[in-house]
Coordinates of C-alpha atoms and ligand atoms in Angstrom, one line a residue:
M147 CA -37.6 -129.9 -27.3
S148 CA -37.6 -126.1 -27.4
T149 CA -40.5 -123.8 -26.9
R150 CA -42.7 -123.8 -30.0
N151 CA -42.7 -120.5 -31.8
K152 CA -45.1 -120.0 -34.7
N153 CA -43.6 -116.7 -35.9
I154 CA -40.2 -117.5 -37.1
P155 CA -39.2 -115.4 -40.2
C156 CA -37.4 -117.5 -42.8
L157 CA -36.4 -117.9 -46.4
I158 CA -37.0 -121.5 -47.4
T159 CA -35.0 -122.5 -50.5
I160 CA -36.0 -125.9 -51.9
F161 CA -33.6 -127.6 -54.3
G162 CA -35.5 -130.1 -56.3
A163 CA -38.7 -128.1 -56.1
T164 CA -40.3 -129.6 -59.2
G165 CA -39.7 -133.1 -57.9
D166 CA -42.1 -135.6 -56.5
L167 CA -41.3 -135.1 -52.8
S168 CA -41.7 -131.3 -53.1
H169 CA -45.1 -131.6 -54.7
R170 CA -46.5 -134.5 -52.7
K171 CA -45.1 -133.5 -49.3
L172 CA -43.2 -130.3 -48.9
F173 CA -45.5 -127.7 -50.5
P174 CA -48.7 -129.2 -49.0
S175 CA -47.1 -129.4 -45.6
L176 CA -45.8 -125.8 -45.8
F177 CA -49.2 -124.6 -46.9
H178 CA -51.0 -126.4 -44.1
L179 CA -48.5 -124.9 -41.6
Y180 CA -49.4 -121.5 -43.0
Q181 CA -53.1 -122.1 -43.0
Q182 CA -53.0 -123.2 -39.4
Q183 CA -51.0 -120.1 -38.5
N184 CA -48.0 -122.1 -37.6
L185 CA -45.9 -120.2 -40.2
S186 CA -45.1 -116.6 -39.8
E187 CA -46.3 -114.1 -42.4
H188 CA -42.6 -113.3 -42.8
F189 CA -41.6 -116.2 -45.0
A190 CA -40.7 -116.8 -48.6
I191 CA -40.1 -120.0 -50.6
I192 CA -37.7 -120.2 -53.5
G193 CA -38.3 -123.3 -55.5
I194 CA -35.2 -124.4 -57.4
G195 CA -35.2 -126.4 -60.5
R196 CA -33.3 -127.0 -63.7
R197 CA -36.2 -126.2 -66.0
D198 CA -36.8 -122.8 -67.5
L199 CA -40.1 -121.9 -65.8
K200 CA -41.8 -118.6 -65.2
N201 CA -42.8 -117.8 -61.6
D202 CA -46.5 -117.9 -62.7
D203 CA -46.2 -121.4 -64.3
F204 CA -44.4 -122.7 -61.2
R205 CA -47.1 -121.3 -59.0
I206 CA -49.8 -123.0 -61.1
Q207 CA -48.0 -126.4 -60.6
V208 CA -47.5 -125.9 -56.9
K209 CA -51.1 -124.8 -56.4
S210 CA -52.5 -127.8 -58.1
S211 CA -50.3 -130.1 -56.0
I212 CA -51.5 -128.5 -52.9
Q213 CA -55.1 -128.8 -54.1
A214 CA -54.6 -132.5 -54.7
H215 CA -53.3 -133.1 -51.2
V216 CA -55.1 -130.7 -48.8
Q217 CA -58.8 -130.6 -48.6
D218 CA -59.4 -127.2 -47.3
T219 CA -57.5 -124.7 -49.4
T220 CA -58.6 -121.5 -47.7
H221 CA -55.8 -118.8 -47.9
L222 CA -54.1 -120.7 -50.7
D223 CA -53.8 -117.5 -52.8
E224 CA -52.2 -115.6 -50.0
F225 CA -49.7 -118.5 -49.5
M226 CA -48.8 -118.5 -53.2
D227 CA -47.8 -114.9 -53.0
H228 CA -44.8 -116.1 -51.0
V229 CA -43.7 -118.7 -53.5
F230 CA -41.0 -118.0 -56.2
Y231 CA -39.1 -120.0 -58.8
H232 CA -35.4 -119.9 -59.6
K233 CA -33.9 -121.7 -62.6
H234 CA -30.6 -123.1 -61.4
D235 CA -27.7 -125.3 -62.4
V236 CA -26.3 -126.9 -59.2
N237 CA -22.8 -127.2 -60.8
D238 CA -22.6 -123.6 -62.0
E239 CA -21.3 -120.9 -59.7
A240 CA -23.2 -118.1 -61.5
S241 CA -26.5 -119.8 -60.6
Y242 CA -25.6 -119.4 -56.9
Q243 CA -24.7 -115.7 -57.4
S244 CA -28.1 -115.0 -58.9
L245 CA -29.7 -117.1 -56.2
L246 CA -27.9 -114.9 -53.7
A247 CA -29.3 -111.7 -55.3
V248 CA -32.9 -113.1 -55.3
S249 CA -32.5 -114.2 -51.7
Q250 CA -31.3 -110.8 -50.6
Q251 CA -34.3 -109.2 -52.3
L252 CA -36.8 -111.5 -50.7
D253 CA -35.1 -111.1 -47.4
Q254 CA -35.8 -107.4 -47.5
K255 CA -39.3 -107.7 -49.0
F256 CA -40.6 -110.2 -46.5
E257 CA -38.4 -109.0 -43.6
L258 CA -36.9 -112.4 -43.0
Q259 CA -34.1 -111.3 -40.7
G260 CA -31.5 -113.2 -42.6
N261 CA -32.8 -116.6 -41.6
R262 CA -32.2 -119.2 -44.3
L263 CA -33.2 -122.8 -44.6
F264 CA -31.9 -124.9 -47.5
Y265 CA -33.8 -128.0 -48.2
L266 CA -32.1 -130.5 -50.5
A267 CA -34.9 -132.6 -52.0
M268 CA -32.5 -134.1 -54.5
A269 CA -30.3 -137.1 -55.2
P270 CA -27.5 -137.3 -52.5
K271 CA -24.8 -137.1 -55.1
F272 CA -25.5 -133.3 -55.2
F273 CA -25.4 -132.7 -51.5
G274 CA -21.7 -132.1 -51.3
I275 CA -21.4 -129.7 -54.3
I276 CA -24.5 -127.7 -53.3
S277 CA -23.4 -127.2 -49.7
D278 CA -19.9 -126.1 -50.9
Y279 CA -21.3 -123.6 -53.3
L280 CA -23.8 -122.3 -50.7
K281 CA -20.8 -121.3 -48.7
S282 CA -18.5 -120.0 -51.4
S283 CA -21.2 -117.9 -52.9
G284 CA -22.0 -116.2 -49.6
L285 CA -25.5 -117.7 -49.3
T286 CA -24.6 -119.0 -45.9
D287 CA -23.2 -115.7 -44.7
V288 CA -26.3 -114.8 -42.9
E289 CA -27.4 -112.4 -40.2
G290 CA -29.8 -114.9 -38.7
F291 CA -29.7 -118.7 -38.7
K292 CA -28.7 -121.1 -41.5
R293 CA -30.0 -124.6 -41.6
L294 CA -29.5 -127.5 -44.1
V295 CA -32.1 -130.1 -44.5
I296 CA -31.3 -133.3 -46.3
E297 CA -33.2 -136.4 -47.3
K298 CA -32.0 -140.0 -47.1
P299 CA -30.2 -142.0 -48.3
F300 CA -27.3 -140.5 -46.3
G301 CA -24.5 -142.6 -47.9
N302 CA -24.7 -146.2 -49.0
D303 CA -22.5 -147.6 -46.3
L304 CA -20.5 -146.2 -43.4
A305 CA -17.5 -145.1 -45.6
S306 CA -19.6 -143.2 -48.0
A307 CA -21.8 -141.7 -45.3
E308 CA -18.5 -140.4 -43.6
E309 CA -17.4 -138.9 -46.8
L310 CA -20.7 -137.2 -47.4
N311 CA -20.7 -135.9 -43.8
N312 CA -17.3 -134.5 -44.1
Q313 CA -18.3 -132.7 -47.3
I314 CA -21.4 -131.0 -45.8
R315 CA -19.6 -130.2 -42.6
R316 CA -17.3 -127.9 -44.5
S317 CA -20.3 -125.5 -44.8
F318 CA -22.6 -126.4 -41.9
E319 CA -22.1 -127.3 -38.3
E320 CA -23.7 -130.5 -37.0
K321 CA -26.3 -128.5 -35.1
E322 CA -27.3 -126.8 -38.4
I323 CA -27.9 -130.1 -40.2
Y324 CA -31.3 -131.7 -40.2
R325 CA -31.2 -135.2 -41.6
I326 CA -34.8 -136.3 -42.3
D327 CA -36.1 -139.6 -41.2
H328 CA -39.8 -139.1 -41.9
Y329 CA -40.8 -141.8 -39.4
L330 CA -39.6 -139.6 -36.6
G331 CA -42.3 -137.1 -37.7
K332 CA -45.1 -139.6 -37.4
D333 CA -47.5 -138.8 -34.6
M334 CA -47.6 -142.3 -33.2
V335 CA -43.8 -142.7 -33.4
Q336 CA -43.4 -139.6 -31.4
N337 CA -46.0 -141.0 -29.0
I338 CA -43.8 -144.0 -28.2
E339 CA -41.8 -141.7 -25.9
V340 CA -44.9 -140.1 -24.4
L341 CA -46.5 -143.5 -23.7
R342 CA -43.4 -144.7 -22.0
F343 CA -42.4 -141.7 -20.0
A344 CA -45.7 -140.0 -19.2
N345 CA -47.5 -143.1 -17.8
A346 CA -46.6 -144.6 -14.5
M347 CA -47.8 -148.1 -15.5
F348 CA -45.5 -149.0 -18.3
E349 CA -42.0 -148.0 -17.3
P350 CA -41.7 -150.4 -14.3
L351 CA -42.6 -153.3 -16.7
W352 CA -40.5 -152.1 -19.6
N353 CA -37.6 -154.5 -19.2
N354 CA -36.4 -158.1 -19.4
K355 CA -38.2 -159.1 -16.2
F356 CA -41.7 -158.6 -17.8
I357 CA -41.3 -158.4 -21.6
S358 CA -40.6 -161.5 -23.6
N359 CA -40.1 -159.9 -27.0
I360 CA -40.8 -156.8 -29.0
Q361 CA -41.9 -156.9 -32.7
V362 CA -41.6 -153.9 -35.0
T363 CA -43.1 -154.2 -38.5
S364 CA -43.4 -151.8 -41.4
S365 CA -45.0 -153.6 -44.3
E366 CA -46.2 -152.1 -47.5
K367 CA -48.5 -153.3 -50.2
L368 CA -46.8 -151.1 -52.8
G369 CA -44.0 -152.4 -54.9
V370 CA -41.0 -150.3 -56.0
E371 CA -43.3 -148.2 -58.2
D372 CA -41.1 -145.9 -60.4
R373 CA -38.1 -146.0 -58.1
G374 CA -36.5 -149.2 -59.4
G375 CA -33.2 -147.3 -60.3
Y376 CA -32.7 -146.0 -56.8
Y377 CA -34.0 -149.2 -55.1
E378 CA -31.6 -151.4 -57.0
T379 CA -28.7 -149.6 -55.2
S380 CA -30.4 -149.7 -51.8
G381 CA -32.9 -152.6 -51.1
A382 CA -34.9 -153.0 -47.9
L383 CA -31.9 -153.2 -45.6
K384 CA -30.6 -149.7 -46.5
D385 CA -33.9 -148.2 -47.5
M386 CA -35.8 -149.1 -44.3
V387 CA -33.7 -150.9 -41.7
Q388 CA -30.7 -148.6 -41.5
N389 CA -33.0 -145.7 -40.7
H390 CA -36.7 -146.1 -39.9
M391 CA -36.6 -149.5 -38.3
L392 CA -33.6 -148.9 -36.1
Q393 CA -34.9 -145.5 -35.1
M394 CA -38.1 -147.1 -33.8
V395 CA -36.0 -149.7 -31.9
A396 CA -34.0 -146.9 -30.3
L397 CA -37.1 -145.1 -29.2
L398 CA -38.6 -148.3 -27.7
A399 CA -35.4 -149.4 -26.0
M400 CA -33.8 -146.2 -24.7
E401 CA -33.5 -145.3 -21.1
P402 CA -35.6 -142.4 -19.8
P403 CA -33.7 -139.2 -20.8
I404 CA -32.9 -136.7 -18.0
S405 CA -34.9 -134.1 -19.8
L406 CA -36.7 -133.6 -23.2
K407 CA -33.8 -131.5 -24.5
S408 CA -32.8 -133.0 -27.8
E409 CA -29.2 -133.7 -26.7
D410 CA -30.5 -135.7 -23.7
I411 CA -32.9 -137.8 -25.8
R412 CA -30.2 -138.3 -28.5
S413 CA -27.6 -139.5 -26.1
E414 CA -30.0 -142.2 -24.8
K415 CA -30.8 -143.3 -28.4
V416 CA -27.1 -143.4 -29.3
K417 CA -26.5 -145.7 -26.3
V418 CA -29.1 -148.1 -27.5
L419 CA -27.7 -148.2 -31.0
K420 CA -24.2 -148.7 -29.6
S421 CA -25.4 -151.6 -27.5
L422 CA -26.9 -153.5 -30.5
R423 CA -25.0 -156.8 -30.4
K424 CA -22.6 -156.8 -33.3
L425 CA -23.2 -159.9 -35.4
E426 CA -20.3 -162.1 -36.3
P427 CA -20.4 -162.8 -40.1
S428 CA -21.3 -166.4 -39.3
E429 CA -24.4 -165.2 -37.3
V430 CA -25.8 -163.0 -40.0
N431 CA -27.9 -165.6 -41.7
Q432 CA -29.2 -167.0 -38.5
N433 CA -30.5 -163.7 -37.3
F434 CA -31.4 -161.9 -40.6
V435 CA -33.7 -163.0 -43.4
R436 CA -33.7 -161.4 -46.8
G437 CA -36.5 -161.8 -49.4
Q438 CA -37.6 -160.6 -52.7
Y439 CA -41.1 -160.6 -54.0
D440 CA -42.4 -162.7 -56.8
Q441 CA -45.6 -162.3 -58.8
G442 CA -48.8 -162.5 -56.7
K443 CA -52.0 -160.8 -55.9
I444 CA -52.6 -157.5 -54.0
D445 CA -56.2 -156.7 -53.3
D446 CA -57.2 -159.3 -55.9
Q447 CA -55.1 -157.7 -58.6
D448 CA -52.2 -159.5 -60.3
V449 CA -48.9 -157.8 -59.7
I450 CA -45.5 -158.5 -61.3
A451 CA -42.4 -159.8 -59.6
Y452 CA -39.7 -157.4 -58.5
R453 CA -37.4 -158.6 -61.2
E454 CA -39.9 -157.6 -63.8
E455 CA -40.2 -154.0 -62.5
D456 CA -39.0 -151.0 -64.5
R457 CA -35.3 -150.3 -64.2
V458 CA -34.7 -153.5 -62.2
D459 CA -32.1 -156.1 -63.3
E460 CA -33.8 -159.3 -64.5
Q461 CA -31.4 -161.2 -62.2
S462 CA -31.5 -158.7 -59.4
N463 CA -30.6 -159.9 -55.9
T464 CA -31.8 -156.8 -54.2
P465 CA -33.9 -157.6 -51.1
T466 CA -37.4 -156.1 -51.0
F467 CA -37.9 -157.7 -47.6
V468 CA -35.8 -158.0 -44.4
S469 CA -36.6 -159.4 -41.1
G470 CA -34.2 -159.8 -38.2
K471 CA -33.6 -160.5 -34.6
L472 CA -31.7 -157.8 -32.7
T473 CA -30.2 -158.2 -29.3
I474 CA -29.5 -155.2 -27.1
D475 CA -26.7 -155.9 -24.7
N476 CA -27.5 -153.9 -21.6
F477 CA -29.0 -154.6 -18.2
R478 CA -32.6 -153.7 -19.2
W479 CA -32.8 -155.8 -22.4
A480 CA -30.4 -158.7 -22.0
G481 CA -32.3 -161.8 -23.2
V482 CA -35.2 -159.9 -24.9
P483 CA -35.2 -160.3 -28.7
F484 CA -36.4 -157.3 -30.8
Y485 CA -37.7 -158.6 -34.0
I486 CA -37.9 -156.3 -37.0
R487 CA -39.6 -156.8 -40.3
T488 CA -40.1 -154.7 -43.3
G489 CA -41.0 -155.4 -46.9
K490 CA -42.7 -154.3 -50.1
R491 CA -45.7 -156.1 -51.7
M492 CA -46.8 -157.6 -48.5
K493 CA -50.2 -158.5 -47.4
D494 CA -51.0 -155.3 -45.5
K495 CA -49.9 -151.7 -45.2
S496 CA -49.0 -151.6 -41.6
I497 CA -46.6 -149.9 -39.3
Q498 CA -46.9 -151.5 -35.9
V499 CA -45.1 -152.3 -32.7
V500 CA -46.2 -155.2 -30.5
V501 CA -44.8 -155.5 -27.0
E502 CA -45.4 -159.1 -25.8
F503 CA -45.3 -159.6 -22.0
K504 CA -44.1 -162.7 -20.3
E505 CA -46.6 -165.2 -19.0
V506 CA -48.0 -165.0 -15.5
P507 CA -45.9 -167.2 -13.2
L508 CA -48.7 -169.7 -12.8
N509 CA -51.9 -170.3 -14.7
L510 CA -54.7 -170.7 -12.1
Y511 CA -57.3 -171.1 -14.9
Y512 CA -56.0 -174.3 -16.4
E513 CA -58.7 -176.9 -15.5
T514 CA -60.5 -176.9 -18.8
D515 CA -57.3 -176.6 -20.8
N516 CA -57.9 -172.9 -20.8
K517 CA -54.9 -171.2 -22.3
L518 CA -54.0 -167.8 -21.2
E519 CA -53.1 -165.4 -24.1
S520 CA -50.1 -163.2 -23.8
N521 CA -50.6 -159.7 -22.7
L522 CA -49.8 -157.3 -25.5
L523 CA -49.3 -153.6 -25.9
V524 CA -49.9 -152.8 -29.5
I525 CA -48.8 -149.4 -30.9
N526 CA -50.5 -148.8 -34.2
I527 CA -48.6 -146.2 -36.2
Q528 CA -50.2 -146.5 -39.6
P529 CA -52.7 -146.6 -41.2
N530 CA -54.5 -147.0 -37.9
E531 CA -53.2 -144.7 -35.3
G532 CA -53.6 -145.7 -31.7
V533 CA -52.8 -148.0 -28.8
S534 CA -54.3 -151.1 -27.5
L535 CA -53.7 -153.3 -24.5
H536 CA -54.6 -157.0 -24.8
L537 CA -55.6 -158.6 -21.5
N538 CA -57.4 -161.8 -20.3
A539 CA -60.8 -161.5 -18.6
K540 CA -63.5 -164.0 -17.4
K541 CA -65.3 -165.6 -20.3
N542 CA -68.8 -165.8 -18.8
V543 CA -70.5 -166.1 -15.4
Q544 CA -70.6 -169.9 -15.3
S545 CA -67.2 -170.7 -16.5
I546 CA -63.7 -170.3 -15.0
D547 CA -62.3 -169.9 -18.5
T548 CA -60.8 -166.7 -19.7
K549 CA -61.1 -164.8 -22.9
P550 CA -58.9 -162.1 -24.4
V551 CA -60.2 -158.6 -24.2
Q552 CA -58.8 -155.4 -25.6
L553 CA -58.6 -151.8 -24.3
S554 CA -58.2 -149.5 -27.3
Y555 CA -57.5 -145.9 -28.0
A556 CA -57.7 -144.8 -31.6
M557 CA -56.5 -141.4 -32.6
S558 CA -59.6 -139.4 -33.6
A559 CA -60.1 -137.9 -37.0
Q560 CA -60.1 -134.5 -35.2
D561 CA -56.5 -135.2 -33.9
K562 CA -55.4 -136.4 -37.3
M563 CA -56.7 -133.2 -39.0
N564 CA -54.1 -131.2 -37.2
T565 CA -51.4 -132.3 -39.6
V566 CA -51.4 -133.4 -43.2
D567 CA -48.3 -135.4 -42.9
A568 CA -45.2 -136.2 -40.9
Y569 CA -43.4 -133.7 -43.0
E570 CA -45.5 -130.9 -41.5
N571 CA -44.3 -131.8 -38.0
L572 CA -40.7 -132.0 -39.2
L573 CA -40.8 -128.7 -41.0
F574 CA -42.2 -127.0 -38.0
D575 CA -39.4 -128.5 -35.9
I576 CA -36.7 -127.3 -38.3
L577 CA -38.1 -123.7 -38.3
N578 CA -38.0 -123.9 -34.5
G579 CA -34.4 -125.2 -34.5
D580 CA -35.4 -128.4 -32.7
P581 CA -33.2 -131.3 -33.9
T582 CA -34.9 -133.9 -31.6
N583 CA -36.7 -135.7 -34.4
F584 CA -33.8 -135.8 -36.8
T585 CA -30.9 -138.2 -37.2
H586 CA -27.7 -137.1 -35.6
W587 CA -24.4 -138.2 -37.1
E588 CA -23.6 -140.3 -34.1
E589 CA -26.8 -142.3 -34.7
L590 CA -26.0 -142.7 -38.4
K591 CA -22.5 -144.0 -37.6
S592 CA -23.9 -146.8 -35.4
T593 CA -26.7 -147.8 -37.7
W594 CA -24.4 -148.0 -40.7
K595 CA -21.9 -150.1 -38.8
F596 CA -24.6 -152.5 -37.9
V597 CA -26.1 -152.7 -41.4
D598 CA -22.7 -152.9 -43.1
T599 CA -22.0 -156.2 -41.3
I600 CA -25.2 -157.7 -42.7
Q601 CA -24.7 -156.4 -46.2
N602 CA -21.1 -157.5 -46.4
E603 CA -22.1 -161.0 -45.5
W604 CA -25.0 -161.1 -47.9
D605 CA -22.8 -159.9 -50.7
K606 CA -20.8 -163.1 -50.3
T607 CA -23.6 -165.5 -51.3
E608 CA -26.3 -165.5 -53.9
P609 CA -29.8 -165.7 -52.4
D610 CA -32.5 -167.9 -53.8
F611 CA -34.7 -165.1 -55.1
P612 CA -37.6 -164.6 -55.5
N613 CA -38.7 -166.2 -52.3
Y614 CA -42.0 -164.8 -51.4
E615 CA -45.2 -164.3 -53.2
A616 CA -46.5 -160.8 -53.5
G617 CA -49.4 -160.3 -51.1
T618 CA -48.0 -162.4 -48.3
N619 CA -46.1 -161.8 -45.1
G620 CA -42.7 -162.6 -46.6
P621 CA -40.6 -165.7 -46.8
L622 CA -41.1 -168.7 -44.5
D623 CA -37.7 -168.2 -43.0
S624 CA -39.0 -165.0 -41.4
D625 CA -41.6 -167.1 -39.4
L626 CA -38.9 -169.6 -38.4
L627 CA -36.8 -166.8 -37.0
L628 CA -39.4 -166.4 -34.3
S629 CA -40.7 -169.9 -34.0
R630 CA -37.2 -171.1 -33.2
D631 CA -37.4 -168.9 -30.1
G632 CA -40.9 -170.1 -29.3
F633 CA -42.7 -166.9 -30.6
H634 CA -44.7 -166.0 -33.6
W635 CA -45.4 -162.7 -35.5
W636 CA -48.6 -161.1 -34.2
D637 CA -50.1 -160.6 -37.6
D638 CA -53.7 -159.3 -38.0
I639 CA -53.8 -157.8 -34.5
Q640 CA -54.9 -154.3 -33.8
Ligands
BG6_768 C1 -39.2 -144.4 -47.5 C2 -38.6 -145.5 -48.4 O1 -38.2 -143.9 -46.7 O2 -40.3 -144.9 -46.7 C3 -39.7 -146.1 -49.2 O3 -37.6 -145.0 -49.2 C4 -40.9 -146.5 -48.4 O4 -39.2 -147.2 -50.0 C5 -41.3 -145.4 -47.4 O5 -42.0 -146.9 -49.3 C6 -42.4 -145.9 -46.5 O6 -42.9 -144.8 -45.8 P1 -44.3 -144.9 -45.1 O7 -44.4 -143.6 -44.3 O8 -45.3 -145.1 -46.2 O9 -44.3 -146.1 -44.2

């Protein structure tokens, strides 16, 4: 983690600037950074799109998206003076030449010191061609820094990820590439590391002597919305497990880094990902459960089945749910299962980590059939943000029975106001040249290898879909995955 600098001049060029991500996340986050004085006055944004739009029309669109997402819009007009539109055809060399001319003008006008950030908020099939043209047109011949920011999915399997990586590496070095995993920008995901390494009480217990299992859930109430086309090529395994879920596991399981330098943190994360036990094909279905949602009710409203969604095959076998048991083969974690679970159209929207500790060696409070509850450390990532510790305490004065009690910390509204979104944290990191919260190629290689084994096995057999009702916690097999080991999912716990 480098020193934070709020005054980094930069030209931010966003490909796909009229798209959903730009309007919902990127512009509101950039504005909020500006408003909070975390963005230098020396910046300009070029929004790139295919459409023939005038600067003023584009600004009207951007302004209304910001107004829809940020409550306090003080200084919005000043921010908008830095926003420009460029009509562009990503396959046409001439477009890059005119983009170069505009970039040079803005560089001078706003004194940007030749720093350029290219944000590709577009379908991955364009990443290669855009980065090639950025180089051949001279846009990457800069006096300052050049950085490339790309969204997931980064490939569809290891082979395609490798191909894509080779393509973009022709124009950018690894240290100039920022692969977004927006979970790494979430405050409470970043807090996993702080909780573990800034408190003396957890780290001594953070191993197979004291922890019985760790559960990581990211459940959504939403279905695929209007993303059926993309989701059909991806499914929950590639959309969520390959990136967000495994990244959270890496943060939970890594060894303390020797410093907070990004390379030191990354090398510890890579070690975890490399020590994930490789599943033999015959072990895949014992350790991983796939599901697809059927019709059901969400918040008392009827919702349709996945196979009925727009741009989804009526016979689709795409999983909208995955749960799995991971084993990390190293001294610290041997014997401790990490259970992960993610799905759409589930009962709750919840991103949560539950660390379950082993039982005390002897229950002294057994006389009245009193059962001791497991000690839990719960890290609530979203929608609630905070941490709680579940302990046993005396039930009342007369009895020797115990009752579970909870010590909780909830992030205050004041803390939350500091950022509008994970994207704001990530954009600030990129401007600062801090790659800590981005996915390095070495991490991607390991996660794709792991996920490819599962996908290859699943491709061999037809699943019995749909297998869970919308509005539930997924298929029954997901519960069996834990009950076989004597555990259960800690649902409805805060
Ligand atoms: C995205 C996935 O990466 O994460 C989506 O592509 C998913 O399918 C989303 O809905 C979930 O993000 P969050 O922050 O709402 O948990």
